[in-house]
Short mmCIF file of C-alpha atoms in Angstrom, two decimals:
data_model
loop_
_atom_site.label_atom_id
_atom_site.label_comp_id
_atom_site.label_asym_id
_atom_site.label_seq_id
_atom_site.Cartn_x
_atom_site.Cartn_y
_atom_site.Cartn_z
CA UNK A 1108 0.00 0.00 0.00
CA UNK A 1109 2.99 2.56 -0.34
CA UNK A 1110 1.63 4.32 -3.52
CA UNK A 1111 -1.48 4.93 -1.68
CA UNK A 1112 -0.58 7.52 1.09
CA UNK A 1113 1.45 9.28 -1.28
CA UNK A 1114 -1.44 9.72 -3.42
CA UNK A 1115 -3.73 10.76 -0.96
CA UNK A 1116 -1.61 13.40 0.24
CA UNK A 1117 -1.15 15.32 -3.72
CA UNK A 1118 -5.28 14.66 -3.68
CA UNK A 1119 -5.14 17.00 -0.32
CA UNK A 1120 -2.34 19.61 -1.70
CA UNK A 1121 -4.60 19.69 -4.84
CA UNK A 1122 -7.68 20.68 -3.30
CA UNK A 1123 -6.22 23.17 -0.92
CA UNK A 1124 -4.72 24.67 -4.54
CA UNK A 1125 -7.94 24.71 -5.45
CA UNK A 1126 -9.29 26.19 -2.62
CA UNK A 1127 -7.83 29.25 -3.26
CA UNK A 1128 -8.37 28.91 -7.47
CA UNK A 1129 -12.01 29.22 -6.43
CA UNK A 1130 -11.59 31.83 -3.58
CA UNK A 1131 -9.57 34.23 -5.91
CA UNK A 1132 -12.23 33.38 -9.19
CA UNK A 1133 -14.82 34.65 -6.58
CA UNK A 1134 -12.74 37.99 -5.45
CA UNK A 1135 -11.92 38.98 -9.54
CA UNK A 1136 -15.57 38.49 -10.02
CA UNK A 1137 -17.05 40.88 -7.27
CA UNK A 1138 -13.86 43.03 -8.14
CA UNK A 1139 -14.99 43.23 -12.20
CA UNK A 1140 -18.14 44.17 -11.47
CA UNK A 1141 -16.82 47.48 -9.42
CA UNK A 1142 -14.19 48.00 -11.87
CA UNK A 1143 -16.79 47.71 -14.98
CA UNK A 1144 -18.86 50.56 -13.25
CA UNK A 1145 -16.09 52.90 -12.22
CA UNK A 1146 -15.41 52.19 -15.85
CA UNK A 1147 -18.76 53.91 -17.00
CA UNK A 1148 -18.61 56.46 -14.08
CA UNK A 1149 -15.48 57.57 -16.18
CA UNK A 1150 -17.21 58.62 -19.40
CA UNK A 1151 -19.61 61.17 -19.01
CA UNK A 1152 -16.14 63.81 -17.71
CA UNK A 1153 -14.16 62.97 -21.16
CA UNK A 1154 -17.55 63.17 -23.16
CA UNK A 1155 -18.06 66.84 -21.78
CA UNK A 1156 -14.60 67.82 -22.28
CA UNK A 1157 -14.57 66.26 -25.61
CA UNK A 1158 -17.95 68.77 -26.89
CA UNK A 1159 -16.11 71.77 -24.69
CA UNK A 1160 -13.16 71.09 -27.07
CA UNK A 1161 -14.96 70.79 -30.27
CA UNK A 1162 -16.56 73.93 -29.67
CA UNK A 1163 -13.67 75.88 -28.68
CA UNK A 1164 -11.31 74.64 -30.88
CA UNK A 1165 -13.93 75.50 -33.70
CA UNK A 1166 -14.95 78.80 -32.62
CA UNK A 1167 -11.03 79.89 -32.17
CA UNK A 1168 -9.76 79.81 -35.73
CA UNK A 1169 -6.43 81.95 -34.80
CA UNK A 1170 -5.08 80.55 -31.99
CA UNK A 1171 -3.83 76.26 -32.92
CA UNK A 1172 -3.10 74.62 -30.16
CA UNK A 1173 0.38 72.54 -30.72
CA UNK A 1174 -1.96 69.09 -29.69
CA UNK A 1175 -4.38 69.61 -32.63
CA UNK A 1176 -1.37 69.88 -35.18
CA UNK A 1177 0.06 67.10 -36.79
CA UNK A 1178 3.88 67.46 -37.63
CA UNK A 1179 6.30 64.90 -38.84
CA UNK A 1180 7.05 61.93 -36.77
CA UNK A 1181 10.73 61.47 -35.38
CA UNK A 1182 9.72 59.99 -32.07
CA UNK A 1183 7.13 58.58 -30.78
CA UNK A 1184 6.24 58.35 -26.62
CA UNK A 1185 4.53 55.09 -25.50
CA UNK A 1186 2.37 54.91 -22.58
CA UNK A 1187 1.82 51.04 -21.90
CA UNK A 1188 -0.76 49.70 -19.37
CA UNK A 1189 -0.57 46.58 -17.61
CA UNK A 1190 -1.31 44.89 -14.59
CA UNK A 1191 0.69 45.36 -11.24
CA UNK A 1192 -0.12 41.20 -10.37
CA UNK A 1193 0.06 38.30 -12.63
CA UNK A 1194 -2.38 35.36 -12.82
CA UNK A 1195 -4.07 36.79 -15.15
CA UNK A 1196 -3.78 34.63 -18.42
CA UNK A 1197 -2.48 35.83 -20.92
CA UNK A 1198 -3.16 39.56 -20.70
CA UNK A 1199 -0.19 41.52 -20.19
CA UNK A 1200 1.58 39.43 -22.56
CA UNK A 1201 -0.77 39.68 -25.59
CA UNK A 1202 -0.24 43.54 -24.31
CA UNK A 1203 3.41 43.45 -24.82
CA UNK A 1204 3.60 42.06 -27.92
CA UNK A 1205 1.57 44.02 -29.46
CA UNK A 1206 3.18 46.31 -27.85
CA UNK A 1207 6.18 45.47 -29.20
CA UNK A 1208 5.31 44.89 -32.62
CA UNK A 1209 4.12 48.72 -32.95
CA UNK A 1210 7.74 49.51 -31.59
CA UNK A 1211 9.66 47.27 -34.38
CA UNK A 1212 7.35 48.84 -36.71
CA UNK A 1213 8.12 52.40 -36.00
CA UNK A 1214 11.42 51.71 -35.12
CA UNK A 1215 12.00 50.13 -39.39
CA UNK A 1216 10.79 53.59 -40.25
CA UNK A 1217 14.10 54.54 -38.05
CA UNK A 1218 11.55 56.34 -35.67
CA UNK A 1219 12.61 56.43 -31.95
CA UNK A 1220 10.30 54.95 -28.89
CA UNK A 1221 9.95 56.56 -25.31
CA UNK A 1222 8.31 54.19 -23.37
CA UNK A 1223 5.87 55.35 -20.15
CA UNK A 1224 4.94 52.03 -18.18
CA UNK A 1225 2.32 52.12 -15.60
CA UNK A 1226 1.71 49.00 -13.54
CA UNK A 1227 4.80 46.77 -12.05
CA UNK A 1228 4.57 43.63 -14.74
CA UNK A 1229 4.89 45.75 -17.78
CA UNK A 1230 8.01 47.23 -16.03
CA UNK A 1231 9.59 43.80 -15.11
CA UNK A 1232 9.09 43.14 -19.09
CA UNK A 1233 10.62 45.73 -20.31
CA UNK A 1234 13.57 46.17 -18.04
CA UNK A 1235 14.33 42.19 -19.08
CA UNK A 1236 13.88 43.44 -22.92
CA UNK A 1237 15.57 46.57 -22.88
CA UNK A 1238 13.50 50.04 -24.00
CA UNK A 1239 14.26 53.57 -23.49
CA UNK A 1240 12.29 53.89 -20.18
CA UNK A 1241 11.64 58.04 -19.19
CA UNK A 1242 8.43 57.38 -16.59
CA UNK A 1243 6.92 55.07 -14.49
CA UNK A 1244 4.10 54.47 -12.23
CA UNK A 1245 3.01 51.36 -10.44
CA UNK A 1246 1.09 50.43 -7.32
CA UNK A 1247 -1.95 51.62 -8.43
CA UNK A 1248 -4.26 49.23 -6.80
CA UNK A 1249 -8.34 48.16 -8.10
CA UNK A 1250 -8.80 51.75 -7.73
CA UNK A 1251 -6.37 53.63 -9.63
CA UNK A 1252 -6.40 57.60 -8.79
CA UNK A 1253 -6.02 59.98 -11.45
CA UNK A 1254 -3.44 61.98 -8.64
CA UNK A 1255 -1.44 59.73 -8.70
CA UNK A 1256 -1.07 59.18 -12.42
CA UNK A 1257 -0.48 63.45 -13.22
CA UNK A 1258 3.46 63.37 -12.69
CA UNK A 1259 3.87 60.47 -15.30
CA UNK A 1260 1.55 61.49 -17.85
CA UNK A 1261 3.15 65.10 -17.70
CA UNK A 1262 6.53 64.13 -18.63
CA UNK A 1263 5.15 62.99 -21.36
CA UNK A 1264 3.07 65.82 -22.45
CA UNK A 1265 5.97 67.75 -21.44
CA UNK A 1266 8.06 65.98 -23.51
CA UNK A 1267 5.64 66.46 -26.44
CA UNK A 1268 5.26 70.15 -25.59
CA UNK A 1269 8.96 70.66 -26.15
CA UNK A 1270 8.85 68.56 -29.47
CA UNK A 1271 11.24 65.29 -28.17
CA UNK A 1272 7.99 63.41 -29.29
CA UNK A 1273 5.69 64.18 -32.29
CA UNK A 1274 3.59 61.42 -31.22
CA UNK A 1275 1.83 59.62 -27.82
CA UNK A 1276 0.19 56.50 -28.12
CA UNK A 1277 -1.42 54.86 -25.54
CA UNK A 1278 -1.17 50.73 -25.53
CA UNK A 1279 -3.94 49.18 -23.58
CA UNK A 1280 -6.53 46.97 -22.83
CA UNK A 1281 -9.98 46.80 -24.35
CA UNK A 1282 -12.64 45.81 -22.40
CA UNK A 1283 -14.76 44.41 -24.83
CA UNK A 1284 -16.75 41.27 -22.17
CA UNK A 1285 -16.00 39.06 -19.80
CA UNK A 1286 -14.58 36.48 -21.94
CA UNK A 1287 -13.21 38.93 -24.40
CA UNK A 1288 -10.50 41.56 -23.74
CA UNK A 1289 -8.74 43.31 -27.01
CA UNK A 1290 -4.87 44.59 -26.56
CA UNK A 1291 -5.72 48.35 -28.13
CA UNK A 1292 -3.30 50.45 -29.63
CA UNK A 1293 -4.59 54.51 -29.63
CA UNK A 1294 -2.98 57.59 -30.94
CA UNK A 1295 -3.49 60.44 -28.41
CA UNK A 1296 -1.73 63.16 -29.85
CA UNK A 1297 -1.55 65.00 -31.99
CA UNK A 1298 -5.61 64.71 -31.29
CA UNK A 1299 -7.57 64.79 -34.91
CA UNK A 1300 -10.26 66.83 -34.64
CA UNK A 1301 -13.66 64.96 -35.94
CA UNK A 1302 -14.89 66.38 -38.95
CA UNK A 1303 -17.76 68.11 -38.14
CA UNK A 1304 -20.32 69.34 -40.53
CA UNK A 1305 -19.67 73.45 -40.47
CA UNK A 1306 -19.93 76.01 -37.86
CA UNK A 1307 -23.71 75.11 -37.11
CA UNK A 1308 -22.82 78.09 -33.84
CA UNK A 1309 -23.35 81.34 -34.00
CA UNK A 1310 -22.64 82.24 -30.56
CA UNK A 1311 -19.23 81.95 -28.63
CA UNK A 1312 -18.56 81.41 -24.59
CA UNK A 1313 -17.44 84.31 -22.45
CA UNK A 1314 -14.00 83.19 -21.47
CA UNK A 1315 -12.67 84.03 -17.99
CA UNK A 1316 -9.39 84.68 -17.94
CA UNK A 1317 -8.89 84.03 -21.68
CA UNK A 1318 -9.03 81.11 -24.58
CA UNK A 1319 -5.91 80.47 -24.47
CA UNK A 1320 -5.24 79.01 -20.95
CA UNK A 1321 -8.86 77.64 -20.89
CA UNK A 1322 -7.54 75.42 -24.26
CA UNK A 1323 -4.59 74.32 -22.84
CA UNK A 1324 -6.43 73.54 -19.50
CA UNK A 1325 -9.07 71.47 -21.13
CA UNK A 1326 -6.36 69.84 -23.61
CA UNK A 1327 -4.40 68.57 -20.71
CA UNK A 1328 -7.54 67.50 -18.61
CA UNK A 1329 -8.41 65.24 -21.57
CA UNK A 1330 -5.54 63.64 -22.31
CA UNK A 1331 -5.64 62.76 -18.48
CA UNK A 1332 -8.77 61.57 -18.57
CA UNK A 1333 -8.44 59.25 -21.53
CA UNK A 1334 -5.38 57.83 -19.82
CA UNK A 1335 -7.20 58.12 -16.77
CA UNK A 1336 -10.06 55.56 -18.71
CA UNK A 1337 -7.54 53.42 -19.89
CA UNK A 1338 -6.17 52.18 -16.46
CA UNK A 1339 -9.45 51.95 -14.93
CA UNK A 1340 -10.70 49.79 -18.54
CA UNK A 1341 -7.72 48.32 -17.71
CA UNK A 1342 -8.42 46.69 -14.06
CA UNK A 1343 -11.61 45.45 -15.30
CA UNK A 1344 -9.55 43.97 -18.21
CA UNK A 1345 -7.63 42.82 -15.26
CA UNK A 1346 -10.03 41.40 -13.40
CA UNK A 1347 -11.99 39.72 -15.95
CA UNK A 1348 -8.66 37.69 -17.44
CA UNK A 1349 -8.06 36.83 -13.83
CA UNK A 1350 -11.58 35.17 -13.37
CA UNK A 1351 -11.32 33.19 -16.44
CA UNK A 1352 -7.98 31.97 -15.67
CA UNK A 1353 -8.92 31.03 -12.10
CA UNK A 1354 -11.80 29.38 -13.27
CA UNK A 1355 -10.20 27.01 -15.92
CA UNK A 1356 -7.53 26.69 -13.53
CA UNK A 1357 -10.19 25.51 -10.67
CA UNK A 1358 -11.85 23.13 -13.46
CA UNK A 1359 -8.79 21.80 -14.04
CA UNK A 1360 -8.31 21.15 -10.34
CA UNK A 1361 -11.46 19.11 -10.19
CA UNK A 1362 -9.64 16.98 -13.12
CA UNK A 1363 -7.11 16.21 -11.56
CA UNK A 1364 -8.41 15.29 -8.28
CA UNK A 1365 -10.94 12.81 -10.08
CA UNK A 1366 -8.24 11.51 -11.77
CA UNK A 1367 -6.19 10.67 -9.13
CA UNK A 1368 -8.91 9.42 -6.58
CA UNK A 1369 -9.38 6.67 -9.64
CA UNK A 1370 -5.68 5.67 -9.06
CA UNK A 1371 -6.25 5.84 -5.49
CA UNK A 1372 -8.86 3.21 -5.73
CA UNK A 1373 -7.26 1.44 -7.95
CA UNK A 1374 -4.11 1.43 -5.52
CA UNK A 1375 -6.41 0.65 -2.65
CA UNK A 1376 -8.25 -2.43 -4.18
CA UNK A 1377 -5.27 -4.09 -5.22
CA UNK A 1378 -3.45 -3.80 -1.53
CA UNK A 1379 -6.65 -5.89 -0.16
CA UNK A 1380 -6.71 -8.09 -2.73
CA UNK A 1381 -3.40 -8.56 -2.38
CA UNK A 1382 -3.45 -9.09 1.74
CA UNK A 1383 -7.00 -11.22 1.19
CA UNK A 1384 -4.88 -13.26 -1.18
CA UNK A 1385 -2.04 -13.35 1.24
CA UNK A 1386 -4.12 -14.69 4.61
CA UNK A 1387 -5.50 -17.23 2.18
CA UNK A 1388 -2.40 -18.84 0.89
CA UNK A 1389 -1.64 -18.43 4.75
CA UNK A 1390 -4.42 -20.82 5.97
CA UNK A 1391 -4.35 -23.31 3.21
CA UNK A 1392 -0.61 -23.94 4.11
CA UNK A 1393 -1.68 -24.77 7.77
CA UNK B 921 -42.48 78.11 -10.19
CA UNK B 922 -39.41 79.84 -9.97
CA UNK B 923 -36.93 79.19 -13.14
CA UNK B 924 -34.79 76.63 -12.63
CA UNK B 925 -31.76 74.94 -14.51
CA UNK B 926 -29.23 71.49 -14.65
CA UNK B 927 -26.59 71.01 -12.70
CA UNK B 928 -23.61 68.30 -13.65
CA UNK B 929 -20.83 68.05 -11.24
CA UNK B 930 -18.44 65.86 -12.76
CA UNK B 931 -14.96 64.57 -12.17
CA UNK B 932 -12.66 61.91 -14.41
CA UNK B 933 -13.21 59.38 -11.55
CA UNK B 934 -16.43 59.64 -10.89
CA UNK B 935 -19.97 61.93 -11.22
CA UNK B 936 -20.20 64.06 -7.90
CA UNK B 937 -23.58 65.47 -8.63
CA UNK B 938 -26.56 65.58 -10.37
CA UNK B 939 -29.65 67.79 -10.52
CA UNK B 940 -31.97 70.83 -10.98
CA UNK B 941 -30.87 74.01 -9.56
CA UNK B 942 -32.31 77.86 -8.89
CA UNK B 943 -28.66 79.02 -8.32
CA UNK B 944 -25.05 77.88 -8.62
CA UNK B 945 -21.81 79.76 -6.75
CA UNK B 946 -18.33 78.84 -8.12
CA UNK B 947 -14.73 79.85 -7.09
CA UNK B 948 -13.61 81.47 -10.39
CA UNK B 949 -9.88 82.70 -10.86
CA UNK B 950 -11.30 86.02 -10.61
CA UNK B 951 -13.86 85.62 -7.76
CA UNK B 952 -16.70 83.94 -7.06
CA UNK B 953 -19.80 83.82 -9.93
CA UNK B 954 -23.10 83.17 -9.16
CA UNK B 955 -25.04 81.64 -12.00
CA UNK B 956 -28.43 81.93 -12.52
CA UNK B 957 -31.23 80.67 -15.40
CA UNK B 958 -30.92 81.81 -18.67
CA UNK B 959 -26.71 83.36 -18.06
CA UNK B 960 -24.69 83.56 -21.22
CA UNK B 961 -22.76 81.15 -21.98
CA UNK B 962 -19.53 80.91 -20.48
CA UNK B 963 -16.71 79.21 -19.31
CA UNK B 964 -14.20 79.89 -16.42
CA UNK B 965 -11.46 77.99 -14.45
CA UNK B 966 -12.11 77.35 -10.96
CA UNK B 967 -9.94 78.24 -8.04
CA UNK B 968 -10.13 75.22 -5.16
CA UNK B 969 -13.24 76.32 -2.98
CA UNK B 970 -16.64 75.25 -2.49
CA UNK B 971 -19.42 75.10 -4.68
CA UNK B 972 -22.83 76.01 -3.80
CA UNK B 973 -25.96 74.53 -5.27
CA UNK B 974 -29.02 76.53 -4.16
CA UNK B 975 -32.25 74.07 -4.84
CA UNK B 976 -35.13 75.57 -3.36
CA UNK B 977 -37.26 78.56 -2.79
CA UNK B 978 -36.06 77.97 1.22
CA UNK B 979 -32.58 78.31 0.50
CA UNK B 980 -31.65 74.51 0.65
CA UNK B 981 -28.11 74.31 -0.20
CA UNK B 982 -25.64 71.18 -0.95
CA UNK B 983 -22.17 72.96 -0.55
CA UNK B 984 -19.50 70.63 -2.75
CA UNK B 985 -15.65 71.20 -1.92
CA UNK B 986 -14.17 71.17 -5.67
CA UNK B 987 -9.86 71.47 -5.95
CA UNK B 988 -10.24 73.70 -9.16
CA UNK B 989 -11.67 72.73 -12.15
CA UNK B 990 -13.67 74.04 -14.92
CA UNK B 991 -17.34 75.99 -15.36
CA UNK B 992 -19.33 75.54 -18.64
CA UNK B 993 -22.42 77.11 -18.90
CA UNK B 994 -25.02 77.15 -21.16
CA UNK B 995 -28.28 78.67 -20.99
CA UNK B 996 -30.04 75.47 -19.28
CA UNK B 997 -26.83 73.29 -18.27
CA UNK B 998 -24.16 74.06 -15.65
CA UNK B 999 -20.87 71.63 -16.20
CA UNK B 1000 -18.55 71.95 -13.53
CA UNK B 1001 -15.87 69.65 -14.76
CA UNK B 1002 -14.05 69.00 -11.02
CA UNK B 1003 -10.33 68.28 -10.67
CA UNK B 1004 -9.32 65.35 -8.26
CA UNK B 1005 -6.93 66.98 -6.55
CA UNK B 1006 -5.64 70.61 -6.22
CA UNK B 1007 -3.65 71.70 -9.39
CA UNK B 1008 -0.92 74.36 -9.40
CA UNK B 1009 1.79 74.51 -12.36
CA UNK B 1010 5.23 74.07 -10.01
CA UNK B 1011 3.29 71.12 -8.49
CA UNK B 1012 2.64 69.33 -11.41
CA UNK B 1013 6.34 70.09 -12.30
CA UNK B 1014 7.03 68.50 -9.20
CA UNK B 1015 4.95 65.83 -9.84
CA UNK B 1016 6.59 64.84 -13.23
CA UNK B 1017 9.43 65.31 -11.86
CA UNK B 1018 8.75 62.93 -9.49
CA UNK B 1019 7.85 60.38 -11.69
CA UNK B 1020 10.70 60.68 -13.79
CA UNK B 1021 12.72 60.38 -10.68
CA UNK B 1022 10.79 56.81 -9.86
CA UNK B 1023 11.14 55.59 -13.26
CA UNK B 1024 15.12 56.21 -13.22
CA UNK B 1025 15.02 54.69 -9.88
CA UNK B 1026 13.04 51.64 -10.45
CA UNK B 1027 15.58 50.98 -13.01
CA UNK B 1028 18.13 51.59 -10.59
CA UNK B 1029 16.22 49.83 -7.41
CA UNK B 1030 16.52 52.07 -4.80
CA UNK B 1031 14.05 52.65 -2.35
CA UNK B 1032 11.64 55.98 -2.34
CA UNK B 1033 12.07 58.49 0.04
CA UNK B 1034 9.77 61.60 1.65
CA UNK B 1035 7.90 62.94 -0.78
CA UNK B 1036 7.70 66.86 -0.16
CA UNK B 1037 5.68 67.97 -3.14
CA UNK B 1038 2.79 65.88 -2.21
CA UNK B 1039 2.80 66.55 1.73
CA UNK B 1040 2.67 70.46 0.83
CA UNK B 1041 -0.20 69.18 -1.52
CA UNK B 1042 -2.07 67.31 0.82
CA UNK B 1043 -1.69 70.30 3.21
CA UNK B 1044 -3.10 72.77 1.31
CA UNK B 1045 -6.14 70.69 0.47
CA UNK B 1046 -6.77 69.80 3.97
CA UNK B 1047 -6.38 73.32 4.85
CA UNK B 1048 -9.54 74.61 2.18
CA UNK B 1049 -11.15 71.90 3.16
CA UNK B 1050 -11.09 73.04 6.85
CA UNK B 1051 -11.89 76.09 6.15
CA UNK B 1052 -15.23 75.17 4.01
CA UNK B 1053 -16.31 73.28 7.14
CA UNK B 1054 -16.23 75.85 9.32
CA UNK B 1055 -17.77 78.19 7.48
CA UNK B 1056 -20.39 75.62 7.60
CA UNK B 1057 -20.65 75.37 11.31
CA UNK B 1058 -20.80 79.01 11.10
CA UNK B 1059 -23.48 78.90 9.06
CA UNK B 1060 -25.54 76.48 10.80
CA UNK B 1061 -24.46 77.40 14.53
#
């Protein structure tokens, strides 16, 4: 009966594994749902901003704001969301390598890459790969705030403002459902105004102090704030990913633990039949 | 019925309020505005301060404590698009300074130290925030 104990003792160590497979399935689940409506609570600020932008932008034909001008590409700034914890499928990777495949593209047009990571995995990737890190920001937790996010997205703006970038793209996730989440690559600036029909307006705002700081104010907000959505899209992402994966990982559990009780049986029957065999050889031979 | 108009109090993290108004009073850069029905449109940055949403006939008030932001206003709409957290030019300076600072030490592992910028930050929020409350008490009292 040696294999026996043996056996029963991986059955145990498997079901405490799955134990927590199932505890931390349950956790990402109550956690998506939050993230998914912090996730809408998001929109309606960046929907505003966006129609307070198209209006201005329209009604103030002199003054271009450098973020609405498109100019010729020599580098391009990165910002690249991931996770700050793993067990999450295959997420962050799909992430990176799209990711990465944008970089080798621009980078055959002999166009440089600044790279702004936020959340600890993508940072462990690309310190292992090699990338021309200038900002960073991890830690954020299931409920990222936009304070904390402000330093790292203005070097990058910065950077923009002072023309070391012509370009910021933002690499994320896309929430698209539960089962479903879509590595997104977006171009923030220079931001392409949608063509609208014509000046339908024939009124302006009364600016206080001027148009000028008001533009740059609201430019800046909405960059933010489309980050902003893009880490928050990105927990649910997060969360979602981790469900599934805890869930085919519990499932697979369950497998394995059938499996083995069979062999445990198996193991079990064969020791009595063995000792039954054994006590009757025994008694004849009296 | 007296006129009345819609308030949105919004922030990128979250909506902070929602509903009809007969008067709205908002920490401009240049002073405080009072908005009422039918104002021209407009739009103003906002100093950190509290914003008061007058209701009712009976002066019912919800007093919001905003760190700067932005008013839009429109004949029948109020926007006040809310910052998260106080905003001054030399502190977001420091901020990105900051975070450069992180990312070149990440790379380097070392270990982060007192963080100045954001104490005098935190300071200066706590202090508007103290004094909204007791001009509250004040009010009540």
């Amino acid at each position: 009966m040696a294999g026996a104990k043996e056996i029963r003792t991986q059955i145990k160590s498997i079901k405490n594994t799955q134990k927590i497979t199932k505890a931390m399935e349950m956790v990402a689940a109550s956690k998506m749902r939050k993230a998914q409506d912090r996730m809408l609570a998001t929109r309606p600020y960046a929907e505003k901003i966006r129609q307070v932008i198209g209006h201005v932008a329209m009604a103030q034909a002199e003054y271009r704001h450098p973020y609405l001008e498109e100019r010729e590409v020599r580098r391009v700034g990165m910002i690249i969301v991931s996770t700050d914890r793993g067990l999450c499928g295959g997420l962050n990777i799909n992430l990176f390598k799209k990711a990465v495949a944008a970089m080798r593209e621009w980078r055959d047009q002999e166009v440089e890459v600044d790279l702004c990571l936020v959340g600890t995995k993508a940072l462990g990737f690309f310190k292992r790969m090699g990338g021309n890190v200038v900002s960073k920001v991890n830690g954020l937790g299931d409920q990222p705030r936009l304070n904390d996010m402000i330093g790292t997205i203005k070097v990058m703006l910065d950077a923009y403002d002072e023309g070391r970038i012509d370009r910021l793209v933002l690499v994320e996730n896309e929430f698209v459902n539960t089962m479903t989440q879509q590595p997104r690559v977006s171009t923030l600036l220079p931001l392409v105004p949608s063509e609208e029909k014509e000046l339908k307006h024939h009124w302006d705002y009364i600016y206080e102090p001027d148009t000028k700081p008001v533009l740059d104010t609201l430019l800046t907000r909405y960059i933010e704030s489309v980050i902003y959505q893009g880490v928050v899209e990105n927990v649910a992402c997060e969360m979602a990913a981790r469900m599934v994966a805890m869930k085919s990982a519990s499932d697979n559990a369950g497998d394995l633990i059938n499996e083995l009780q069979l062999v445990y049986n198996k193991a079990r029957q064969a020791a009595i039949t063995q000792e039954i065999s054994e006590i009757v050889s025994g008694a004849a031979a009296v | 019925m007296a006129m009345t108009f819609h308030v949105d109090i919004v922030s990128a993290e979250e909506s902070i309020y929602s509903g009809t108004a007969q008067m709205v009073v908002a920490p401009a850069e240049g002073g405080e505005v009072g908005i009422l029905p039918r104002h021209a449109q407009y739009i103003a940055q906002l100093k950190p301060g509290e914003v008061r949403v007058r209701v009712s006939e009976s002066g019912e008030e919800h007093h919001i404590f905003i760190s700067g932001g932005l008013l839009e206003v429109q004949p029948h709409v109020v926007t006040i698009l809310a910052d998260t957290a106080i905003r001054a030019k030399d502190l977001d300076e420091a901020e990105a300074l900051e975070a450069k600072r992180r990312a070149e030490a990440a790379l380097a592992d070392h270990k982060a130290d007192f963080d100045y910028a954001k104490a005098q930050a935190e300071l200066i929020e706590a202090a508007a925030r103290l004094r909204m409350i007791e001009k509250m008490r004040k009010h009540k009292g």
